[in-house]
mmCIF file of C-alpha atoms in Angstrom:
data_model
loop_
_atom_site.group_PDB
_atom_site.id
_atom_site.type_symbol
_atom_site.label_atom_id
_atom_site.label_comp_id
_atom_site.label_asym_id
_atom_site.label_seq_id
_atom_site.Cartn_x
_atom_site.Cartn_y
_atom_site.Cartn_z
ATOM 1 C CA MET A 437 -0.024 -0.060 -0.031
ATOM 2 C CA SER A 438 2.922 2.341 0.702
ATOM 3 C CA LYS A 439 3.572 2.660 -3.068
ATOM 4 C CA TYR A 440 0.107 4.500 -3.216
ATOM 5 C CA LEU A 441 1.218 7.169 -0.895
ATOM 6 C CA LEU A 442 1.059 10.936 -1.857
ATOM 7 C CA LEU A 443 3.100 13.294 0.177
ATOM 8 C CA ILE A 444 2.951 17.110 0.595
ATOM 9 C CA ASP A 445 6.615 17.161 -0.588
ATOM 10 C CA ASP A 446 5.380 15.751 -3.949
ATOM 11 C CA LEU A 447 3.444 18.933 -4.645
ATOM 12 C CA PHE A 448 6.794 20.723 -5.148
ATOM 13 C CA ASN A 449 7.628 18.314 -8.035
ATOM 14 C CA LYS A 450 4.671 18.592 -10.272
ATOM 15 C CA ASN A 451 5.591 15.771 -12.562
ATOM 16 C CA LEU A 452 6.232 13.437 -9.852
ATOM 17 C CA PHE A 453 3.097 14.315 -8.255
ATOM 18 C CA ILE A 454 0.923 13.701 -11.251
ATOM 19 C CA LYS A 455 2.592 10.410 -11.864
ATOM 20 C CA LYS A 456 2.006 9.097 -8.372
ATOM 21 C CA PHE A 457 -1.599 10.571 -8.428
ATOM 22 C CA LEU A 458 -2.355 8.693 -11.561
ATOM 23 C CA LYS A 459 -1.202 5.467 -9.892
ATOM 24 C CA VAL A 460 -3.405 6.133 -6.850
ATOM 25 C CA ILE A 461 -6.441 6.860 -9.042
ATOM 26 C CA ASP A 462 -5.943 3.866 -11.110
ATOM 27 C CA TYR A 463 -5.628 1.751 -7.926
ATOM 28 C CA TYR A 464 -8.817 3.089 -6.415
ATOM 29 C CA ASN A 465 -10.789 3.131 -9.730
ATOM 30 C CA PHE A 466 -10.304 -0.639 -10.198
ATOM 31 C CA LYS A 467 -12.957 -1.756 -7.756
ATOM 32 C CA PRO A 468 -15.852 0.410 -8.781
ATOM 33 C CA ILE A 469 -15.327 -0.212 -12.578
ATOM 34 C CA TYR A 470 -14.639 -3.945 -12.575
ATOM 35 C CA PHE A 471 -16.686 -5.130 -9.492
ATOM 36 C CA TYR A 472 -19.576 -2.746 -9.338
ATOM 37 C CA LYS A 473 -19.744 -1.752 -12.980
ATOM 38 C CA SER A 474 -19.773 1.862 -12.038
ATOM 39 C CA ASN A 475 -18.223 4.930 -13.529
ATOM 40 C CA SER A 476 -14.629 5.782 -12.856
ATOM 41 C CA VAL A 477 -13.546 8.809 -10.916
ATOM 42 C CA ASN A 478 -12.842 11.765 -13.247
ATOM 43 C CA TYR A 479 -9.091 12.111 -12.444
ATOM 44 C CA LYS A 480 -8.796 15.304 -14.604
ATOM 45 C CA GLU A 481 -11.125 17.308 -12.574
ATOM 46 C CA ILE A 482 -9.508 16.076 -9.167
ATOM 47 C CA LEU A 483 -6.038 16.704 -10.411
ATOM 48 C CA GLU A 484 -6.894 20.200 -11.668
ATOM 49 C CA GLU A 485 -8.500 21.028 -8.319
ATOM 50 C CA ILE A 486 -5.452 19.684 -6.283
ATOM 51 C CA LEU A 487 -2.955 21.496 -8.522
ATOM 52 C CA ASP A 488 -4.908 24.627 -8.027
ATOM 53 C CA ILE A 489 -5.000 24.234 -4.286
ATOM 54 C CA SER A 490 -1.394 23.159 -4.160
ATOM 55 C CA LYS A 491 -0.357 26.816 -5.195
ATOM 56 C CA ASN A 492 -1.218 27.798 -1.647
ATOM 57 C CA PHE A 493 0.335 24.882 -0.023
ATOM 58 C CA THR A 494 3.658 25.406 -1.648
ATOM 59 C CA LYS A 495 3.696 28.947 -0.274
ATOM 60 C CA ILE A 496 3.171 27.560 3.430
ATOM 61 C CA PHE A 497 5.567 24.514 3.310
ATOM 62 C CA ILE A 498 9.314 24.762 2.525
ATOM 63 C CA ASP A 499 11.915 22.111 1.649
ATOM 64 C CA VAL A 500 13.875 22.035 5.048
ATOM 65 C CA ASN A 501 16.949 20.342 3.507
ATOM 66 C CA LYS A 502 17.131 23.024 0.756
ATOM 67 C CA TYR A 503 16.613 25.753 3.228
ATOM 68 C CA LEU A 504 19.238 24.451 5.709
ATOM 69 C CA TYR A 505 21.686 24.132 2.882
ATOM 70 C CA LYS A 506 21.142 27.629 1.702
ATOM 71 C CA THR A 507 21.603 29.147 5.182
ATOM 72 C CA GLU A 508 24.731 26.996 5.749
ATOM 73 C CA LYS A 509 26.329 28.401 2.640
ATOM 74 C CA LYS A 510 25.799 32.071 3.783
#
């Protein structure tokens, strides 16, 4: 299950986040589609909303390692 984990840190790397997000959606869409013959989750809508919200998150959180490295260089 850990391979389907999304982290706040992933939001800083948009391509990595999208790749991991699609894996999660694919994993969770399997059951509704194949067992219940239901519609799949619209991943484009969700992804767009998450990326829009993430703009605010990336302003709040920092990459601590990068920050410490920069301050150490000074």
